Amino acid sequence: MSTIDSMSINALRVLSADAVQKANSGHPGLPLGAAAMAYELWAKHMNHNPKNPKWPNRDRFILSGGHGSALLYSLLHLFGYGDLSVEDLSQFRQLDSLTPGHPEYGHTVGVEATTGPLGAGMAMAVGMAMAEAHLAAKFNKDNFPVVDHYTYVLGGDGCMMEGISSEAFSLAGTLALNKLIVLYDSNKISIEGDTDIAFTEDVRMRFEAYGFQTLVVEDGNNPEEIGAAIEAAKADKTKPSLIVVKTKIGFGCPAKEGKASAHGEPLGAENITALKENLGWPSMEPFYVPEEVYANYRAIAEQNAKVEEAWNAMFKKYCETYPEMKELWEKQHNLDIAKDLINNEDFWAYEDKADATRNLSGMVINRIKDLVPGFIGGSADLAPSTKTYMKNEGDFSRENYEGRNLHFGVRELAMAGIGNGLALHGGLRPYVSTFFVFSDYVKPMARLSSLMGVPVTYVLTHDSIGVGEDGPTHEPIEQLAMLRAMPNFTVFRPADATETIAGWYYAITTKTTPTALVLTRQNLSQLTGSSKDALKGGYVIEDSMKEVPDAIILASGSEVELSIQAKAELFKEGIDVRVVSMPSLELFDAQPKEYKERVLPNSVRARVAVEAAIDYGWGKYVGLDGAYVTMKSFGASAPANQLFKKFGFTVENVVATVKSVL
Amino acid sequence: MSTIDSMSINALRVLSADAVQKANSGHPGLPLGAAAMAYELWAKHMNHNPKNPKWPNRDRFILSGGHGSALLYSLLHLFGYGDLSVEDLSQFRQLDSLTPGHPEYGHTVGVEATTGPLGAGMAMAVGMAMAEAHLAAKFNKDNFPVVDHYTYVLGGDGCMMEGISSEAFSLAGTLALNKLIVLYDSNKISIEGDTDIAFTEDVRMRFEAYGFQTLVVEDGNNPEEIGAAIEAAKADKTKPSLIVVKTKIGFGCPAKEGKASAHGEPLGAENITALKENLGWPSMEPFYVPEEVYANYRAIAEQNAKVEEAWNAMFKKYCETYPEMKELWEKQHNLDIAKDLINNEDFWAYEDKADATRNLSGMVINRIKDLVPGFIGGSADLAPSTKTYMKNEGDFSRENYEGRNLHFGVRELAMAGIGNGLALHGGLRPYVSTFFVFSDYVKPMARLSSLMGVPVTYVLTHDSIGVGEDGPTHEPIEQLAMLRAMPNFTVFRPADATETIAGWYYAITTKTTPTALVLTRQNLSQLTGSSKDALKGGYVIEDSMKEVPDAIILASGSEVELSIQAKAELFKEGIDVRVVSMPSLELFDAQPKEYKERVLPNSVRARVAVEAAIDYGWGKYVGLDGAYVTMKSFGASAPANQLFKKFGFTVENVVATVKSVL
């Protein structure tokens, strides 16, 4: 390799090692081992323009092994992304710096996804590749490949061990996502030691089984070999590619190379010196990079800017030639329908008959698909049950990337990761779906949705013991608490059609918050008191005649109707209560204090929460003087109406519980 | 095949179809398709004694595709397990019946594990096979193979798609668990249709990559072919085996065979008739089974009882020959150390110096290993960080099954499933470990621990923003709420050494509840007020001088010390508060009302919860008049002490918050 390439690679190593050392915290092992492949990819193969990190047709790069963030920051600095400075690198892992411990989307320019939980980046990359395939199928015209980019993802042994990557790559193979290129940093070292203690599988054969092209780079420090593999990966037009790159963790640092100790702690001052000497680095000064190295990176960046210029020219002509496509493009990339939709009577219409909120959600999905062209989604093999199928929109498959209905297979976790990838790519508004109880599987990736602030919608049906015969393994009890407790995540559990539509309205118009719609399997009546006030998260759905009610019943979803029935019964006995529907605790909490006081006056301490879930979390609204009609245990297997009775969700019990707090 | 075999297989089909039909709910597809393999296995190959379902050396069978429960119940009925009657089958999926929608461990005799969430059974089977390998290595002597059984698991395409099975089987291959035999009911149908829409991978090649022997049965209705494959699987002494059994979902029912509609709904009365006609069944009467079929099953069961008798004779001689092994066996299978341990001073000893609770936990683990011989466990590639390594106990590997330290690799979900399998097997007391934030990944299997009531211990370290530089992806915020909300699951977040030991005391002595120990990365001081009262979940750790305190501060873990410091500061200002340490909300909730009133007098409404986690769930104790010093968002990347300050965990802020509620 040329001297300048060699020095440019070593610059990544040195900067990364210095950043970790200065922070006295971090992971030097991956940056040292993977520097050559990162440089080769970013410098010689990837289409990207540091001066416009949001160029829609850029190649995507995800560092799935997010602990190697120092490598990514070093790349971003050297290529001139967001003017990330040496000072920023020296503030690695410090409070409010641009260089946090793991890459954070929306925080550091050029970071395509928040990574750190291993394997997550793999699933997000599959989502991005699916987005590319879909948008290409939809938008490209002869001679106008306006969507035409690769998705690269780099991860190590840990990423390969995590189940999410198996799920995601099995689907990627099925879908023949040939523009997905996986760089496997294979160093055979994990935190507990040699990977042989837990991971002797033949990863390459596994990927062959998924339907990948597989390639091996024997020397992970040989850029030519890496480059040839990347070109071979690009050349395969029918399969995604895995490139096994054999590397040495901590490469270049004599005392650490090939050892588990290289992974997650600073090298130490002496080893930094030894590293620099060993690499022939011209200076021992921390964060020193020779000017010719900067010049090399700058030159590449400038060259890359021209690639975007050419695309811009093509896209301009495309927009002139296909004005209807230009309009569609705009709609998919910059849709703002909140104002229109709130007064769109067709959107808010429903039939006045009892129905399951999952069915009503299915109805709304089939309205949104016509209003939001970037709307795309599907289920983890449960669409007939979760009612998430968009009629006449086709199925996304290797034969039909234009289809809008996604089939994730029985892979909830990867589904959610892919949902994040679809959202991160741009141009799409994804939803994903499974049974509510399986939100347990979804949780790690839902957390990433929240952290990144990407508005993925989670359609979670079969929301309580209303599941019935399938029994406790399928009956969510604690899942409402699990999701409500998560920051920047909105849970919406509607009580009828109006509230279901409100939930979808919120989900499809919010810009920075993922939403879970928690829906029933069983039919619910339409409630006369329900309204768009549901968007406030909590509102008075049936009020008392008195100015100050005798008591307040708080309920959500299927328990609102029950509460209203109990109210009527109590009224007969001279007890005049207010019923507050609480479809979303998070949205209610975000209301002005005055509104909350109006709905739940502080002076009224006789409060009862009614929800077919664990009581955990309701204490904030119910207080020390209130009571609960909630689940105290897991559910059981029986017809749903018998279960509601068994677990106390009866008018009699709600009435008695209200009386107990008067 | 013989007529009686054929009829015995069809009996499984007919009973299953009738049960689903009677319930008007359930899954006939799997039972019809997999009846032949189930019969062949249970009748001709499996060592089991229906009259003693807890025989320690029985072969284990797990129905990972738990929706096919009707098949399992039909087997249990015909073999005479627990006298499961035709009446029980006819009560399939009804309230309080012995035949719930999915198999439930501890509820129906002969059910080895609760299944339903797909893939879970696969991981539990790997855990059981690891238990067998470990116990065999430990207990077997020349001519006394007292632990010598197979673990069979049966699952379908869904189980294979779930990431947990990839994680578990990759580890099984690494560990060369040759007595694990996986029966893959390959019918190529999923709920959304042909598996080709989401799952075209070569499953057999994938398992070859893991290091399995793989076998294929072309005709899943041919018992001879199935039997030959099972024998070939048993014959391989170096590898676990996958048997791909090609089946037809809904076999025998002309209108449903091979269709997605066979999966999860009753066949319908007409199709039941058609099924019985097609199979040449002698009667249309529901649940009818000819006497000769019963006789066949009975004869097999009696034959099987003799296998146990032979084992019993051998075991008796073993105990006579090796009295020390007998004692060890007793200790591993029926240990009851609660009473001894509570007064064991060595167990409760600690050094009076600041230390991280993860370190203190590591100290306790290394005490328990000598007290509890069945104690076994490990981490998802984080043992050096979670401090879960047992010194001088060796590493469990294909070369050394006697090792007690398990290396799960970066596979949190499978780890927890395997933990369940280890516990279910009997003879072992497992713990599993990862960073607390990754309890997100663990959750679906922790839920199964809770549902089944198996006392797996989850050692979850790095418990808050105390993680520091690794940043928000690694900082648990909502995980305490997530786990506390789960029924029959105990979360214990200790504040110092005494509380850490108490947490482990609880975890290792509880019989029916899984426990999470939530531990710090950073050092904590030893508190003078801490005591074994921590076992009550909440207790007064520093009291006010007044009989009725001015206010109560409730805190857990690292925030207890902060609260005590704030108390001292408040006292200087004439405000006399009580500090309540709450290591476990669940244990506190379970205390008598009087105790709870003594600790948290109802009259004291000035209450402040202090915990470096989301406030969700504390309202129950804090009420409408209290306040919180808690997290309101995700964390950040910086040294931990800076984060505690940034997010308000300072004496000043706790003092100010207490004042705000006075």
PDB file of N, CA and C in Angstrom, chain A residues 126-194:
ATOM      1  N   VAL A 126     -29.955  -3.757   7.923  1.00  0.00           N
ATOM      2  CA  VAL A 126     -30.888  -4.495   7.068  1.00  0.00           C
ATOM      3  C   VAL A 126     -32.101  -3.604   6.770  1.00  0.00           C
ATOM      4  N   GLY A 127     -32.559  -2.871   7.765  1.00  0.00           N
ATOM      5  CA  GLY A 127     -33.676  -1.950   7.545  1.00  0.00           C
ATOM      6  C   GLY A 127     -33.332  -0.875   6.524  1.00  0.00           C
ATOM      7  N   MET A 128     -32.122  -0.356   6.615  1.00  0.00           N
ATOM      8  CA  MET A 128     -31.714   0.673   5.647  1.00  0.00           C
ATOM      9  C   MET A 128     -31.624   0.104   4.243  1.00  0.00           C
ATOM     10  N   ALA A 129     -31.111  -1.115   4.139  1.00  0.00           N
ATOM     11  CA  ALA A 129     -31.008  -1.743   2.818  1.00  0.00           C
ATOM     12  C   ALA A 129     -32.404  -2.031   2.251  1.00  0.00           C
ATOM     13  N   MET A 130     -33.332  -2.385   3.127  1.00  0.00           N
ATOM     14  CA  MET A 130     -34.711  -2.582   2.664  1.00  0.00           C
ATOM     15  C   MET A 130     -35.301  -1.245   2.199  1.00  0.00           C
ATOM     16  N   ALA A 131     -35.008  -0.200   2.936  1.00  0.00           N
ATOM     17  CA  ALA A 131     -35.503   1.128   2.548  1.00  0.00           C
ATOM     18  C   ALA A 131     -34.963   1.504   1.175  1.00  0.00           C
ATOM     19  N   GLU A 132     -33.672   1.259   0.988  1.00  0.00           N
ATOM     20  CA  GLU A 132     -33.057   1.599  -0.302  1.00  0.00           C
ATOM     21  C   GLU A 132     -33.720   0.814  -1.428  1.00  0.00           C
ATOM     22  N   ALA A 133     -33.907  -0.471  -1.200  1.00  0.00           N
ATOM     23  CA  ALA A 133     -34.506  -1.315  -2.244  1.00  0.00           C
ATOM     24  C   ALA A 133     -35.921  -0.849  -2.575  1.00  0.00           C
ATOM     25  N   HIS A 134     -36.661  -0.506  -1.543  1.00  0.00           N
ATOM     26  CA  HIS A 134     -38.039  -0.075  -1.747  1.00  0.00           C
ATOM     27  C   HIS A 134     -38.102   1.268  -2.486  1.00  0.00           C
ATOM     28  N   LEU A 135     -37.324   2.211  -2.023  1.00  0.00           N
ATOM     29  CA  LEU A 135     -37.356   3.543  -2.631  1.00  0.00           C
ATOM     30  C   LEU A 135     -36.812   3.499  -4.058  1.00  0.00           C
ATOM     31  N   ALA A 136     -35.794   2.654  -4.266  1.00  0.00           N
ATOM     32  CA  ALA A 136     -35.259   2.510  -5.630  1.00  0.00           C
ATOM     33  C   ALA A 136     -36.338   1.967  -6.561  1.00  0.00           C
ATOM     34  N   ALA A 137     -37.046   0.942  -6.089  1.00  0.00           N
ATOM     35  CA  ALA A 137     -38.091   0.346  -6.925  1.00  0.00           C
ATOM     36  C   ALA A 137     -39.199   1.358  -7.230  1.00  0.00           C
ATOM     37  N   LYS A 138     -39.415   2.219  -6.291  1.00  0.00           N
ATOM     38  CA  LYS A 138     -40.526   3.166  -6.425  1.00  0.00           C
ATOM     39  C   LYS A 138     -40.122   4.384  -7.258  1.00  0.00           C
ATOM     40  N   PHE A 139     -38.919   4.867  -7.050  1.00  0.00           N
ATOM     41  CA  PHE A 139     -38.563   6.160  -7.625  1.00  0.00           C
ATOM     42  C   PHE A 139     -37.709   6.091  -8.894  1.00  0.00           C
ATOM     43  N   ASN A 140     -36.889   5.033  -9.002  1.00  0.00           N
ATOM     44  CA  ASN A 140     -35.951   5.051 -10.124  1.00  0.00           C
ATOM     45  C   ASN A 140     -36.655   4.925 -11.465  1.00  0.00           C
ATOM     46  N   LYS A 141     -36.127   5.651 -12.428  1.00  0.00           N
ATOM     47  CA  LYS A 141     -36.606   5.586 -13.809  1.00  0.00           C
ATOM     48  C   LYS A 141     -35.406   5.278 -14.704  1.00  0.00           C
ATOM     49  N   ASP A 142     -35.680   4.867 -15.913  1.00  0.00           N
ATOM     50  CA  ASP A 142     -34.590   4.596 -16.840  1.00  0.00           C
ATOM     51  C   ASP A 142     -33.628   5.775 -16.875  1.00  0.00           C
ATOM     52  N   ASN A 143     -32.372   5.465 -16.683  1.00  0.00           N
ATOM     53  CA  ASN A 143     -31.313   6.486 -16.675  1.00  0.00           C
ATOM     54  C   ASN A 143     -31.374   7.442 -15.489  1.00  0.00           C
ATOM     55  N   PHE A 144     -32.288   7.204 -14.593  1.00  0.00           N
ATOM     56  CA  PHE A 144     -32.364   8.047 -13.397  1.00  0.00           C
ATOM     57  C   PHE A 144     -32.356   7.188 -12.127  1.00  0.00           C
ATOM     58  N   PRO A 145     -31.209   6.614 -11.832  1.00  0.00           N
ATOM     59  CA  PRO A 145     -31.127   5.824 -10.582  1.00  0.00           C
ATOM     60  C   PRO A 145     -30.980   6.763  -9.386  1.00  0.00           C
ATOM     61  N   VAL A 146     -32.039   7.451  -9.058  1.00  0.00           N
ATOM     62  CA  VAL A 146     -31.937   8.478  -7.997  1.00  0.00           C
ATOM     63  C   VAL A 146     -31.753   7.852  -6.617  1.00  0.00           C
ATOM     64  N   VAL A 147     -32.223   6.641  -6.477  1.00  0.00           N
ATOM     65  CA  VAL A 147     -31.927   5.916  -5.233  1.00  0.00           C
ATOM     66  C   VAL A 147     -31.048   4.730  -5.604  1.00  0.00           C
ATOM     67  N   ASP A 148     -29.801   4.789  -5.214  1.00  0.00           N
ATOM     68  CA  ASP A 148     -28.856   3.771  -5.674  1.00  0.00           C
ATOM     69  C   ASP A 148     -27.621   3.820  -4.781  1.00  0.00           C
ATOM     70  N   HIS A 149     -27.747   3.271  -3.608  1.00  0.00           N
ATOM     71  CA  HIS A 149     -26.595   3.312  -2.701  1.00  0.00           C
ATOM     72  C   HIS A 149     -26.457   2.005  -1.945  1.00  0.00           C
ATOM     73  N   TYR A 150     -25.295   1.824  -1.388  1.00  0.00           N
ATOM     74  CA  TYR A 150     -25.018   0.638  -0.578  1.00  0.00           C
ATOM     75  C   TYR A 150     -25.234   0.941   0.900  1.00  0.00           C
ATOM     76  N   THR A 151     -25.451  -0.114   1.646  1.00  0.00           N
ATOM     77  CA  THR A 151     -25.462   0.001   3.102  1.00  0.00           C
ATOM     78  C   THR A 151     -24.355  -0.908   3.638  1.00  0.00           C
ATOM     79  N   TYR A 152     -23.411  -0.291   4.337  1.00  0.00           N
ATOM     80  CA  TYR A 152     -22.301  -1.031   4.931  1.00  0.00           C
ATOM     81  C   TYR A 152     -22.493  -1.091   6.439  1.00  0.00           C
ATOM     82  N   VAL A 153     -22.186  -2.233   6.987  1.00  0.00           N
ATOM     83  CA  VAL A 153     -22.239  -2.334   8.441  1.00  0.00           C
ATOM     84  C   VAL A 153     -21.018  -3.104   8.924  1.00  0.00           C
ATOM     85  N   LEU A 154     -20.421  -2.608   9.971  1.00  0.00           N
ATOM     86  CA  LEU A 154     -19.196  -3.206  10.508  1.00  0.00           C
ATOM     87  C   LEU A 154     -19.456  -3.657  11.947  1.00  0.00           C
ATOM     88  N   GLY A 155     -19.186  -4.932  12.182  1.00  0.00           N
ATOM     89  CA  GLY A 155     -19.371  -5.436  13.538  1.00  0.00           C
ATOM     90  C   GLY A 155     -18.462  -6.618  13.802  1.00  0.00           C
ATOM     91  N   GLY A 156     -18.395  -7.011  15.056  1.00  0.00           N
ATOM     92  CA  GLY A 156     -17.463  -8.058  15.432  1.00  0.00           C
ATOM     93  C   GLY A 156     -18.125  -9.338  15.894  1.00  0.00           C
ATOM     94  N   ASP A 157     -17.385 -10.117  16.639  1.00  0.00           N
ATOM     95  CA  ASP A 157     -17.883 -11.410  17.101  1.00  0.00           C
ATOM     96  C   ASP A 157     -19.143 -11.255  17.953  1.00  0.00           C
ATOM     97  N   GLY A 158     -19.158 -10.250  18.810  1.00  0.00           N
ATOM     98  CA  GLY A 158     -20.336 -10.030  19.652  1.00  0.00           C
ATOM     99  C   GLY A 158     -21.585  -9.798  18.828  1.00  0.00           C
ATOM    100  N   CYS A 159     -21.442  -8.978  17.797  1.00  0.00           N
ATOM    101  CA  CYS A 159     -22.597  -8.721  16.919  1.00  0.00           C
ATOM    102  C   CYS A 159     -23.079 -10.016  16.269  1.00  0.00           C
ATOM    103  N   MET A 160     -22.137 -10.889  15.955  1.00  0.00           N
ATOM    104  CA  MET A 160     -22.510 -12.138  15.302  1.00  0.00           C
ATOM    105  C   MET A 160     -23.160 -13.127  16.270  1.00  0.00           C
ATOM    106  N   MET A 161     -22.808 -13.032  17.535  1.00  0.00           N
ATOM    107  CA  MET A 161     -23.381 -13.955  18.521  1.00  0.00           C
ATOM    108  C   MET A 161     -24.816 -13.575  18.883  1.00  0.00           C
ATOM    109  N   GLU A 162     -25.110 -12.298  18.885  1.00  0.00           N
ATOM    110  CA  GLU A 162     -26.450 -11.840  19.268  1.00  0.00           C
ATOM    111  C   GLU A 162     -27.510 -12.388  18.308  1.00  0.00           C
ATOM    112  N   GLY A 163     -28.595 -12.868  18.849  1.00  0.00           N
ATOM    113  CA  GLY A 163     -29.671 -13.434  18.041  1.00  0.00           C
ATOM    114  C   GLY A 163     -30.262 -12.473  17.041  1.00  0.00           C
ATOM    115  N   ILE A 164     -30.240 -11.189  17.362  1.00  0.00           N
ATOM    116  CA  ILE A 164     -30.855 -10.218  16.453  1.00  0.00           C
ATOM    117  C   ILE A 164     -30.179 -10.247  15.094  1.00  0.00           C
ATOM    118  N   SER A 165     -28.883 -10.506  15.060  1.00  0.00           N
ATOM    119  CA  SER A 165     -28.217 -10.502  13.757  1.00  0.00           C
ATOM    120  C   SER A 165     -28.620 -11.736  12.959  1.00  0.00           C
ATOM    121  N   SER A 166     -28.811 -12.860  13.641  1.00  0.00           N
ATOM    122  CA  SER A 166     -29.294 -14.048  12.924  1.00  0.00           C
ATOM    123  C   SER A 166     -30.661 -13.779  12.318  1.00  0.00           C
ATOM    124  N   GLU A 167     -31.524 -13.190  13.108  1.00  0.00           N
ATOM    125  CA  GLU A 167     -32.862 -12.883  12.603  1.00  0.00           C
ATOM    126  C   GLU A 167     -32.792 -11.953  11.393  1.00  0.00           C
ATOM    127  N   ALA A 168     -32.015 -10.899  11.548  1.00  0.00           N
ATOM    128  CA  ALA A 168     -31.981  -9.873  10.505  1.00  0.00           C
ATOM    129  C   ALA A 168     -31.334 -10.396   9.220  1.00  0.00           C
ATOM    130  N   PHE A 169     -30.255 -11.157   9.370  1.00  0.00           N
ATOM    131  CA  PHE A 169     -29.550 -11.613   8.175  1.00  0.00           C
ATOM    132  C   PHE A 169     -30.291 -12.748   7.473  1.00  0.00           C
ATOM    133  N   SER A 170     -31.008 -13.552   8.242  1.00  0.00           N
ATOM    134  CA  SER A 170     -31.841 -14.567   7.591  1.00  0.00           C
ATOM    135  C   SER A 170     -32.870 -13.888   6.691  1.00  0.00           C
ATOM    136  N   LEU A 171     -33.426 -12.803   7.189  1.00  0.00           N
ATOM    137  CA  LEU A 171     -34.402 -12.065   6.375  1.00  0.00           C
ATOM    138  C   LEU A 171     -33.713 -11.375   5.195  1.00  0.00           C
ATOM    139  N   ALA A 172     -32.533 -10.825   5.445  1.00  0.00           N
ATOM    140  CA  ALA A 172     -31.800 -10.152   4.363  1.00  0.00           C
ATOM    141  C   ALA A 172     -31.495 -11.119   3.225  1.00  0.00           C
ATOM    142  N   GLY A 173     -31.154 -12.355   3.588  1.00  0.00           N
ATOM    143  CA  GLY A 173     -30.903 -13.367   2.560  1.00  0.00           C
ATOM    144  C   GLY A 173     -32.172 -13.703   1.806  1.00  0.00           C
ATOM    145  N   THR A 174     -33.249 -13.881   2.535  1.00  0.00           N
ATOM    146  CA  THR A 174     -34.542 -14.168   1.913  1.00  0.00           C
ATOM    147  C   THR A 174     -34.915 -13.075   0.917  1.00  0.00           C
ATOM    148  N   LEU A 175     -34.653 -11.847   1.304  1.00  0.00           N
ATOM    149  CA  LEU A 175     -35.041 -10.711   0.477  1.00  0.00           C
ATOM    150  C   LEU A 175     -33.990 -10.353  -0.571  1.00  0.00           C
ATOM    151  N   ALA A 176     -32.865 -11.087  -0.564  1.00  0.00           N
ATOM    152  CA  ALA A 176     -31.813 -10.861  -1.568  1.00  0.00           C
ATOM    153  C   ALA A 176     -31.394  -9.396  -1.632  1.00  0.00           C
ATOM    154  N   LEU A 177     -31.106  -8.829  -0.477  1.00  0.00           N
ATOM    155  CA  LEU A 177     -30.740  -7.406  -0.414  1.00  0.00           C
ATOM    156  C   LEU A 177     -29.288  -7.237  -0.847  1.00  0.00           C
ATOM    157  N   ASN A 178     -29.081  -7.224  -2.136  1.00  0.00           N
ATOM    158  CA  ASN A 178     -27.717  -7.329  -2.655  1.00  0.00           C
ATOM    159  C   ASN A 178     -26.879  -6.080  -2.394  1.00  0.00           C
ATOM    160  N   LYS A 179     -27.503  -5.019  -1.957  1.00  0.00           N
ATOM    161  CA  LYS A 179     -26.697  -3.819  -1.689  1.00  0.00           C
ATOM    162  C   LYS A 179     -26.357  -3.661  -0.209  1.00  0.00           C
ATOM    163  N   LEU A 180     -26.579  -4.724   0.504  1.00  0.00           N
ATOM    164  CA  LEU A 180     -26.141  -4.786   1.897  1.00  0.00           C
ATOM    165  C   LEU A 180     -24.779  -5.471   1.959  1.00  0.00           C
ATOM    166  N   ILE A 181     -23.820  -4.833   2.567  1.00  0.00           N
ATOM    167  CA  ILE A 181     -22.475  -5.408   2.666  1.00  0.00           C
ATOM    168  C   ILE A 181     -22.032  -5.385   4.127  1.00  0.00           C
ATOM    169  N   VAL A 182     -21.816  -6.584   4.646  1.00  0.00           N
ATOM    170  CA  VAL A 182     -21.484  -6.748   6.062  1.00  0.00           C
ATOM    171  C   VAL A 182     -19.992  -6.985   6.211  1.00  0.00           C
ATOM    172  N   LEU A 183     -19.344  -6.121   6.954  1.00  0.00           N
ATOM    173  CA  LEU A 183     -17.921  -6.300   7.244  1.00  0.00           C
ATOM    174  C   LEU A 183     -17.794  -6.883   8.642  1.00  0.00           C
ATOM    175  N   TYR A 184     -17.312  -8.106   8.682  1.00  0.00           N
ATOM    176  CA  TYR A 184     -17.207  -8.817   9.955  1.00  0.00           C
ATOM    177  C   TYR A 184     -15.770  -8.728  10.446  1.00  0.00           C
ATOM    178  N   ASP A 185     -15.593  -7.935  11.463  1.00  0.00           N
ATOM    179  CA  ASP A 185     -14.292  -7.737  12.098  1.00  0.00           C
ATOM    180  C   ASP A 185     -14.026  -8.958  12.970  1.00  0.00           C
ATOM    181  N   SER A 186     -13.398  -9.948  12.376  1.00  0.00           N
ATOM    182  CA  SER A 186     -13.234 -11.243  13.034  1.00  0.00           C
ATOM    183  C   SER A 186     -11.880 -11.307  13.726  1.00  0.00           C
ATOM    184  N   ASN A 187     -11.877 -11.012  15.021  1.00  0.00           N
ATOM    185  CA  ASN A 187     -10.601 -11.041  15.734  1.00  0.00           C
ATOM    186  C   ASN A 187     -10.508 -12.178  16.753  1.00  0.00           C
ATOM    187  N   LYS A 188     -11.583 -12.925  16.873  1.00  0.00           N
ATOM    188  CA  LYS A 188     -11.593 -14.121  17.716  1.00  0.00           C
ATOM    189  C   LYS A 188     -11.319 -13.839  19.199  1.00  0.00           C
ATOM    190  N   ILE A 189     -11.579 -12.603  19.605  1.00  0.00           N
ATOM    191  CA  ILE A 189     -11.392 -12.268  21.017  1.00  0.00           C
ATOM    192  C   ILE A 189     -12.683 -11.668  21.560  1.00  0.00           C
ATOM    193  N   SER A 190     -13.100 -12.139  22.703  1.00  0.00           N
ATOM    194  CA  SER A 190     -14.236 -11.527  23.378  1.00  0.00           C
ATOM    195  C   SER A 190     -13.795 -11.155  24.795  1.00  0.00           C
ATOM    196  N   ILE A 191     -14.700 -10.540  25.534  1.00  0.00           N
ATOM    197  CA  ILE A 191     -14.294  -9.995  26.836  1.00  0.00           C
ATOM    198  C   ILE A 191     -13.808 -11.099  27.770  1.00  0.00           C
ATOM    199  N   GLU A 192     -14.478 -12.235  27.728  1.00  0.00           N
ATOM    200  CA  GLU A 192     -14.071 -13.321  28.621  1.00  0.00           C
ATOM    201  C   GLU A 192     -12.884 -14.127  28.080  1.00  0.00           C
ATOM    202  N   GLY A 193     -12.390 -13.755  26.899  1.00  0.00           N
ATOM    203  CA  GLY A 193     -11.220 -14.444  26.354  1.00  0.00           C
ATOM    204  C   GLY A 193     -11.416 -14.861  24.907  1.00  0.00           C
ATOM    205  N   ASP A 194     -10.697 -15.901  24.492  1.00  0.00           N
ATOM    206  CA  ASP A 194     -10.810 -16.417  23.136  1.00  0.00           C
ATOM    207  C   ASP A 194     -12.268 -16.762  22.836  1.00  0.00           C
TER     208      ASP A 194
END
